[in-house]
Amino acid sequence: MRLEAFAWTDAGPVRDNNEDSFMVDEDAGVFIVADGMGGHAAGEVASRLAVEVIRGLLMETLDPDETRLERDVSDPADQLRERLRYAMNQSSVRIRKEAQRNPAYTGMGTTVCVLMFDSDQAHLAHVGDSRIYLLREGELTRLTRDHTVVQQEIDAGRLTPEMARQMPHRNYLTQSVGYHGPVEPDTSTRPVLPGDVFVMCSDGLTDPLDDEQIRDICVRTYVTDLPETLVREALAAGGEDNVTVITVCVRED
Ligand code: CA
């Protein structure tokens, strides 16, 4: 299988900087979206640091004694998810150190979602409310569960997803990389099929558009244009935040 990826980002109509960062590496099969937060451009610094640190740790050969990784884990998929967890936590440490060093960066943090391919499997890890969806045969499935206060309220039956979208505190995160210190990313592994399209995005997409609207845009848009079209539709629907979308298409060799 072969991967083909497309990406688009836009600062949106209100902010003069873009605090989203992303990374696309088709050869390595690694894709990252991070949505930073914090005043005075600190969000930009946090999301960029997260992408840099995670990218580095996923690419390099790690010393198992130093990282305590891969010691007691024999399954390769488990090892990869351990490595994703480790990389997320190392990036959290790095962001906190940077914030301690520079008072302008106090309190900065970032969401992170990572998609990593290995033979015919996809490994996912995320912290925060940036999302990964799978478009397969016209069906759009959300593969990540937001780390937000409203998602907890939905899970507890106190809010419907529709009500949650209207809540003023809908963006409050229960976890973020950097700000919250040690993080417990959700990780998963799933088989991939030729024709699958993975959609990764920041909440600049999912605030103005619901899953049904995103699905409708996905099925009527040629895949090479999809990130740009999704970003434009989010802004046309009143989106004011930075918006980032990556699509990763799984092709037959
Ligand atoms: Ca955002």
mmCIF file of C-alpha atoms and ligand atoms in Angstrom:
data_model
loop_
_atom_site.group_PDB
_atom_site.id
_atom_site.type_symbol
_atom_site.label_atom_id
_atom_site.label_comp_id
_atom_site.label_asym_id
_atom_site.label_seq_id
_atom_site.Cartn_x
_atom_site.Cartn_y
_atom_site.Cartn_z
ATOM 1 C CA MET A 1 0.000 0.000 0.000
ATOM 2 C CA ARG A 2 1.027 3.546 -0.720
ATOM 3 C CA LEU A 3 0.092 6.741 1.097
ATOM 4 C CA GLU A 4 -0.792 10.029 -0.527
ATOM 5 C CA ALA A 5 -1.460 13.031 1.686
ATOM 6 C CA PHE A 6 -2.777 16.556 1.226
ATOM 7 C CA ALA A 7 -2.936 19.396 3.729
ATOM 8 C CA TRP A 8 -4.323 22.899 4.087
ATOM 9 C CA THR A 9 -4.260 25.478 6.861
ATOM 10 C CA ASP A 10 -5.700 28.961 7.272
ATOM 11 C CA ALA A 11 -5.361 31.444 10.135
ATOM 12 C CA GLY A 12 -9.032 32.399 9.706
ATOM 13 C CA PRO A 13 -10.567 35.872 9.619
ATOM 14 C CA VAL A 14 -9.939 36.978 13.223
ATOM 15 C CA ARG A 15 -6.478 35.942 14.395
ATOM 16 C CA ASP A 16 -3.348 37.357 12.889
ATOM 17 C CA ASN A 17 -1.323 34.253 13.698
ATOM 18 C CA ASN A 18 -1.845 30.555 13.133
ATOM 19 C CA GLU A 19 -1.367 28.482 16.289
ATOM 20 C CA ASP A 20 -1.982 25.204 14.470
ATOM 21 C CA SER A 21 1.050 23.189 13.363
ATOM 22 C CA PHE A 22 1.093 20.082 11.228
ATOM 23 C CA MET A 23 3.440 17.602 9.650
ATOM 24 C CA VAL A 24 3.076 15.325 6.634
ATOM 25 C CA ASP A 25 5.618 12.593 5.849
ATOM 26 C CA GLU A 26 4.264 10.119 3.302
ATOM 27 C CA ASP A 27 7.490 8.066 3.153
ATOM 28 C CA ALA A 28 7.739 7.591 6.906
ATOM 29 C CA GLY A 29 3.951 7.231 7.169
ATOM 30 C CA VAL A 30 3.709 9.818 9.951
ATOM 31 C CA PHE A 31 1.150 12.635 10.148
ATOM 32 C CA ILE A 32 0.592 15.116 12.996
ATOM 33 C CA VAL A 33 -1.856 17.936 13.740
ATOM 34 C CA ALA A 34 -1.336 20.136 16.818
ATOM 35 C CA ASP A 35 -3.493 23.080 17.908
ATOM 36 C CA GLY A 36 -1.667 25.335 20.338
ATOM 37 C CA MET A 37 -3.037 27.634 23.027
ATOM 38 C CA GLY A 38 -1.572 30.406 25.144
ATOM 39 C CA GLY A 39 -1.213 34.183 24.874
ATOM 40 C CA HIS A 40 1.381 36.184 22.928
ATOM 41 C CA ALA A 41 1.912 33.614 20.171
ATOM 42 C CA ALA A 42 2.770 30.994 22.812
ATOM 43 C CA GLY A 43 0.265 28.608 21.221
ATOM 44 C CA GLU A 44 2.299 28.718 18.047
ATOM 45 C CA VAL A 45 5.438 27.808 19.991
ATOM 46 C CA ALA A 46 3.719 24.949 21.848
ATOM 47 C CA SER A 47 2.239 23.314 18.754
ATOM 48 C CA ARG A 48 5.483 23.678 16.806
ATOM 49 C CA LEU A 49 7.534 22.176 19.642
ATOM 50 C CA ALA A 50 5.132 19.243 19.959
ATOM 51 C CA VAL A 51 5.407 18.442 16.257
ATOM 52 C CA GLU A 52 9.213 18.732 16.304
ATOM 53 C CA VAL A 53 9.737 16.594 19.394
ATOM 54 C CA ILE A 54 7.245 13.897 18.413
ATOM 55 C CA ARG A 55 8.542 13.725 14.868
ATOM 56 C CA GLY A 56 12.111 13.314 16.153
ATOM 57 C CA LEU A 57 11.212 10.598 18.645
ATOM 58 C CA LEU A 58 9.170 8.629 16.117
ATOM 59 C CA MET A 59 11.956 8.701 13.539
ATOM 60 C CA GLU A 60 15.006 7.948 15.620
ATOM 61 C CA THR A 61 16.107 4.671 17.171
ATOM 62 C CA LEU A 62 15.466 4.945 20.883
ATOM 63 C CA ASP A 63 17.588 3.428 23.597
ATOM 64 C CA PRO A 64 15.288 0.998 25.460
ATOM 65 C CA ASP A 65 17.266 1.425 28.691
ATOM 66 C CA GLU A 66 16.899 5.159 28.618
ATOM 67 C CA THR A 67 13.269 5.241 27.608
ATOM 68 C CA ARG A 68 12.103 2.037 29.370
ATOM 69 C CA LEU A 69 10.263 1.375 26.146
ATOM 70 C CA GLU A 70 9.783 -1.961 24.418
ATOM 71 C CA ARG A 71 11.118 -3.949 27.346
ATOM 72 C CA ASP A 72 8.106 -5.925 28.427
ATOM 73 C CA VAL A 73 6.074 -5.433 25.288
ATOM 74 C CA SER A 74 6.437 -8.051 22.590
ATOM 75 C CA ASP A 75 3.616 -7.157 20.177
ATOM 76 C CA PRO A 76 4.887 -4.667 17.539
ATOM 77 C CA ALA A 77 1.607 -2.706 17.557
ATOM 78 C CA ASP A 78 1.787 -2.387 21.358
ATOM 79 C CA GLN A 79 5.385 -1.201 21.022
ATOM 80 C CA LEU A 80 4.387 1.472 18.530
ATOM 81 C CA ARG A 81 1.572 2.733 20.728
ATOM 82 C CA GLU A 82 3.991 2.798 23.683
ATOM 83 C CA ARG A 83 6.345 4.851 21.574
ATOM 84 C CA LEU A 84 3.537 7.267 20.669
ATOM 85 C CA ARG A 85 2.684 7.665 24.361
ATOM 86 C CA TYR A 86 6.322 8.247 25.204
ATOM 87 C CA ALA A 87 6.731 10.836 22.432
ATOM 88 C CA MET A 88 3.644 12.747 23.564
ATOM 89 C CA ASN A 89 4.892 12.869 27.150
ATOM 90 C CA GLN A 90 8.395 13.913 26.131
ATOM 91 C CA SER A 91 6.937 16.755 24.084
ATOM 92 C CA SER A 92 4.874 17.767 27.119
ATOM 93 C CA VAL A 93 8.034 17.946 29.241
ATOM 94 C CA ARG A 94 9.787 19.975 26.563
ATOM 95 C CA ILE A 95 6.936 22.502 26.314
ATOM 96 C CA ARG A 96 6.810 22.921 30.100
ATOM 97 C CA LYS A 97 10.568 23.529 30.226
ATOM 98 C CA GLU A 98 10.252 26.176 27.542
ATOM 99 C CA ALA A 99 7.388 27.807 29.477
ATOM 100 C CA GLN A 100 9.486 27.872 32.674
ATOM 101 C CA ARG A 101 12.369 29.450 30.813
ATOM 102 C CA ASN A 102 10.294 32.237 29.253
ATOM 103 C CA PRO A 103 7.509 33.911 31.294
ATOM 104 C CA ALA A 104 5.723 34.981 28.083
ATOM 105 C CA TYR A 105 5.037 31.290 27.470
ATOM 106 C CA THR A 106 3.510 30.512 30.877
ATOM 107 C CA GLY A 107 0.528 28.200 30.580
ATOM 108 C CA MET A 108 1.030 27.282 26.953
ATOM 109 C CA GLY A 109 -0.137 23.918 25.724
ATOM 110 C CA THR A 110 -1.359 22.120 22.652
ATOM 111 C CA THR A 111 -3.605 19.379 21.389
ATOM 112 C CA VAL A 112 -1.848 16.670 19.394
ATOM 113 C CA CYS A 113 -3.126 13.939 17.133
ATOM 114 C CA VAL A 114 -0.758 11.529 15.450
ATOM 115 C CA LEU A 115 -1.435 8.982 12.738
ATOM 116 C CA MET A 116 1.322 6.501 11.998
ATOM 117 C CA PHE A 117 1.212 3.732 9.374
ATOM 118 C CA ASP A 118 3.067 0.462 9.503
ATOM 119 C CA SER A 119 2.467 -2.186 6.786
ATOM 120 C CA ASP A 120 -1.336 -2.506 6.674
ATOM 121 C CA GLN A 121 -2.133 -0.945 10.020
ATOM 122 C CA ALA A 122 -2.755 2.588 11.248
ATOM 123 C CA HIS A 123 -1.784 3.594 14.775
ATOM 124 C CA LEU A 124 -3.538 6.583 16.316
ATOM 125 C CA ALA A 125 -2.759 8.659 19.365
ATOM 126 C CA HIS A 126 -4.338 11.872 20.548
ATOM 127 C CA VAL A 127 -4.594 14.330 23.394
ATOM 128 C CA GLY A 128 -7.168 17.129 23.282
ATOM 129 C CA ASP A 129 -9.887 17.887 20.743
ATOM 130 C CA SER A 130 -8.096 17.686 17.401
ATOM 131 C CA ARG A 131 -9.683 14.737 15.639
ATOM 132 C CA ILE A 132 -9.053 11.859 13.265
ATOM 133 C CA TYR A 133 -11.863 10.567 11.063
ATOM 134 C CA LEU A 134 -11.974 7.683 8.618
ATOM 135 C CA LEU A 135 -13.858 7.977 5.344
ATOM 136 C CA ARG A 136 -14.528 4.470 3.994
ATOM 137 C CA GLU A 137 -17.061 3.701 1.269
ATOM 138 C CA GLY A 138 -18.923 6.964 1.822
ATOM 139 C CA GLU A 139 -19.188 6.533 5.596
ATOM 140 C CA LEU A 140 -17.410 8.967 7.905
ATOM 141 C CA THR A 141 -16.415 7.553 11.287
ATOM 142 C CA ARG A 142 -14.871 9.597 14.081
ATOM 143 C CA LEU A 143 -11.938 7.588 15.436
ATOM 144 C CA THR A 144 -11.000 9.858 18.342
ATOM 145 C CA ARG A 145 -12.932 10.919 21.427
ATOM 146 C CA ASP A 146 -12.399 14.552 22.436
ATOM 147 C CA HIS A 147 -10.686 15.202 25.764
ATOM 148 C CA THR A 148 -13.161 17.932 26.650
ATOM 149 C CA VAL A 149 -15.465 18.719 29.542
ATOM 150 C CA VAL A 150 -18.515 18.587 27.239
ATOM 151 C CA GLN A 151 -17.523 15.137 25.937
ATOM 152 C CA GLN A 152 -17.474 13.914 29.545
ATOM 153 C CA GLU A 153 -20.930 15.418 30.007
ATOM 154 C CA ILE A 154 -22.133 13.668 26.836
ATOM 155 C CA ASP A 155 -20.708 10.370 28.106
ATOM 156 C CA ALA A 156 -22.468 10.856 31.448
ATOM 157 C CA GLY A 157 -25.777 11.492 29.647
ATOM 158 C CA ARG A 158 -26.055 15.092 30.804
ATOM 159 C CA LEU A 159 -25.684 16.646 27.340
ATOM 160 C CA THR A 160 -26.598 15.580 23.837
ATOM 161 C CA PRO A 161 -23.924 16.099 21.147
ATOM 162 C CA GLU A 162 -26.186 18.805 19.648
ATOM 163 C CA MET A 163 -26.452 20.647 22.991
ATOM 164 C CA ALA A 164 -22.706 20.291 23.536
ATOM 165 C CA ARG A 165 -22.005 22.154 20.296
ATOM 166 C CA GLN A 166 -23.801 25.232 21.705
ATOM 167 C CA MET A 167 -22.115 25.306 25.116
ATOM 168 C CA PRO A 168 -19.830 28.283 25.756
ATOM 169 C CA HIS A 169 -17.293 25.995 27.480
ATOM 170 C CA ARG A 170 -17.265 23.453 24.619
ATOM 171 C CA ASN A 171 -13.534 23.983 24.020
ATOM 172 C CA TYR A 172 -12.398 23.365 27.616
ATOM 173 C CA LEU A 173 -9.900 20.530 27.482
ATOM 174 C CA THR A 174 -9.460 17.873 30.159
ATOM 175 C CA GLN A 175 -5.956 17.145 28.825
ATOM 176 C CA SER A 176 -3.426 19.036 26.744
ATOM 177 C CA VAL A 177 0.221 18.489 25.943
ATOM 178 C CA GLY A 178 2.456 20.878 27.907
ATOM 179 C CA TYR A 179 -0.084 22.677 30.058
ATOM 180 C CA HIS A 180 -1.354 19.565 31.837
ATOM 181 C CA GLY A 181 2.099 17.987 32.341
ATOM 182 C CA PRO A 182 1.994 14.175 32.136
ATOM 183 C CA VAL A 183 -0.588 13.073 29.603
ATOM 184 C CA GLU A 184 -2.458 9.851 28.999
ATOM 185 C CA PRO A 185 -3.090 9.773 25.239
ATOM 186 C CA ASP A 186 -5.787 7.556 23.812
ATOM 187 C CA THR A 187 -4.129 5.129 21.414
ATOM 188 C CA SER A 188 -5.516 2.562 19.017
ATOM 189 C CA THR A 189 -4.528 0.383 16.078
ATOM 190 C CA ARG A 190 -6.761 -0.487 13.148
ATOM 191 C CA PRO A 191 -6.381 -2.279 9.825
ATOM 192 C CA VAL A 192 -6.361 -0.113 6.707
ATOM 193 C CA LEU A 193 -7.788 -0.879 3.269
ATOM 194 C CA PRO A 194 -7.031 0.602 -0.149
ATOM 195 C CA GLY A 195 -9.439 3.499 -0.702
ATOM 196 C CA ASP A 196 -9.458 4.560 2.956
ATOM 197 C CA VAL A 197 -9.153 8.302 3.531
ATOM 198 C CA PHE A 198 -8.092 9.494 6.981
ATOM 199 C CA VAL A 199 -9.054 13.072 7.825
ATOM 200 C CA MET A 200 -7.119 14.837 10.608
ATOM 201 C CA CYS A 201 -8.196 18.297 11.762
ATOM 202 C CA SER A 202 -8.076 20.986 14.408
ATOM 203 C CA ASP A 203 -11.283 22.207 16.082
ATOM 204 C CA GLY A 204 -11.345 25.131 13.641
ATOM 205 C CA LEU A 205 -13.035 22.607 11.338
ATOM 206 C CA THR A 206 -15.326 20.836 13.789
ATOM 207 C CA ASP A 207 -16.590 23.906 15.661
ATOM 208 C CA PRO A 208 -18.450 25.359 12.651
ATOM 209 C CA LEU A 209 -19.193 22.029 10.890
ATOM 210 C CA ASP A 210 -20.816 18.932 12.363
ATOM 211 C CA ASP A 211 -19.916 15.379 11.304
ATOM 212 C CA GLU A 212 -22.832 15.167 8.865
ATOM 213 C CA GLN A 213 -21.696 18.352 7.077
ATOM 214 C CA ILE A 214 -18.079 17.139 7.000
ATOM 215 C CA ARG A 215 -19.202 13.817 5.552
ATOM 216 C CA ASP A 216 -21.270 15.544 2.828
ATOM 217 C CA ILE A 217 -18.279 17.673 1.799
ATOM 218 C CA CYS A 218 -16.014 14.591 1.795
ATOM 219 C CA VAL A 219 -18.221 12.535 -0.512
ATOM 220 C CA ARG A 220 -18.740 15.305 -3.064
ATOM 221 C CA THR A 221 -15.136 16.588 -3.215
ATOM 222 C CA TYR A 222 -12.230 15.168 -5.175
ATOM 223 C CA VAL A 223 -9.725 13.923 -2.644
ATOM 224 C CA THR A 224 -6.830 16.146 -3.763
ATOM 225 C CA ASP A 225 -9.006 19.227 -3.096
ATOM 226 C CA LEU A 226 -10.482 17.973 0.152
ATOM 227 C CA PRO A 227 -8.341 19.772 2.776
ATOM 228 C CA GLU A 228 -8.672 23.150 1.052
ATOM 229 C CA THR A 229 -12.411 22.683 0.474
ATOM 230 C CA LEU A 230 -13.043 21.642 4.098
ATOM 231 C CA VAL A 231 -11.104 24.665 5.376
ATOM 232 C CA ARG A 232 -12.989 27.045 3.058
ATOM 233 C CA GLU A 233 -16.357 25.551 4.029
ATOM 234 C CA ALA A 234 -15.507 25.903 7.735
ATOM 235 C CA LEU A 235 -14.700 29.591 7.237
ATOM 236 C CA ALA A 236 -17.804 30.092 5.050
ATOM 237 C CA ALA A 237 -19.897 28.569 7.858
ATOM 238 C CA GLY A 238 -18.684 31.294 10.223
ATOM 239 C CA GLY A 239 -15.504 29.683 11.561
ATOM 240 C CA GLU A 240 -13.229 32.253 13.192
ATOM 241 C CA ASP A 241 -10.454 30.015 14.506
ATOM 242 C CA ASN A 242 -7.310 28.722 12.797
ATOM 243 C CA VAL A 243 -8.275 25.710 10.673
ATOM 244 C CA THR A 244 -6.029 22.811 9.648
ATOM 245 C CA VAL A 245 -6.911 19.665 7.714
ATOM 246 C CA ILE A 246 -4.733 16.765 6.541
ATOM 247 C CA THR A 247 -6.128 13.949 4.413
ATOM 248 C CA VAL A 248 -4.186 10.703 4.032
ATOM 249 C CA CYS A 249 -5.316 8.428 1.212
ATOM 250 C CA VAL A 250 -4.414 4.752 1.202
ATOM 251 C CA ARG A 251 -3.701 3.561 -2.341
ATOM 252 C CA GLU A 252 -3.060 0.171 -3.824
ATOM 253 C CA ASP A 253 0.609 -0.250 -4.811
HETATM 254 CA CA CA B 1 -8.245 25.799 17.677
#
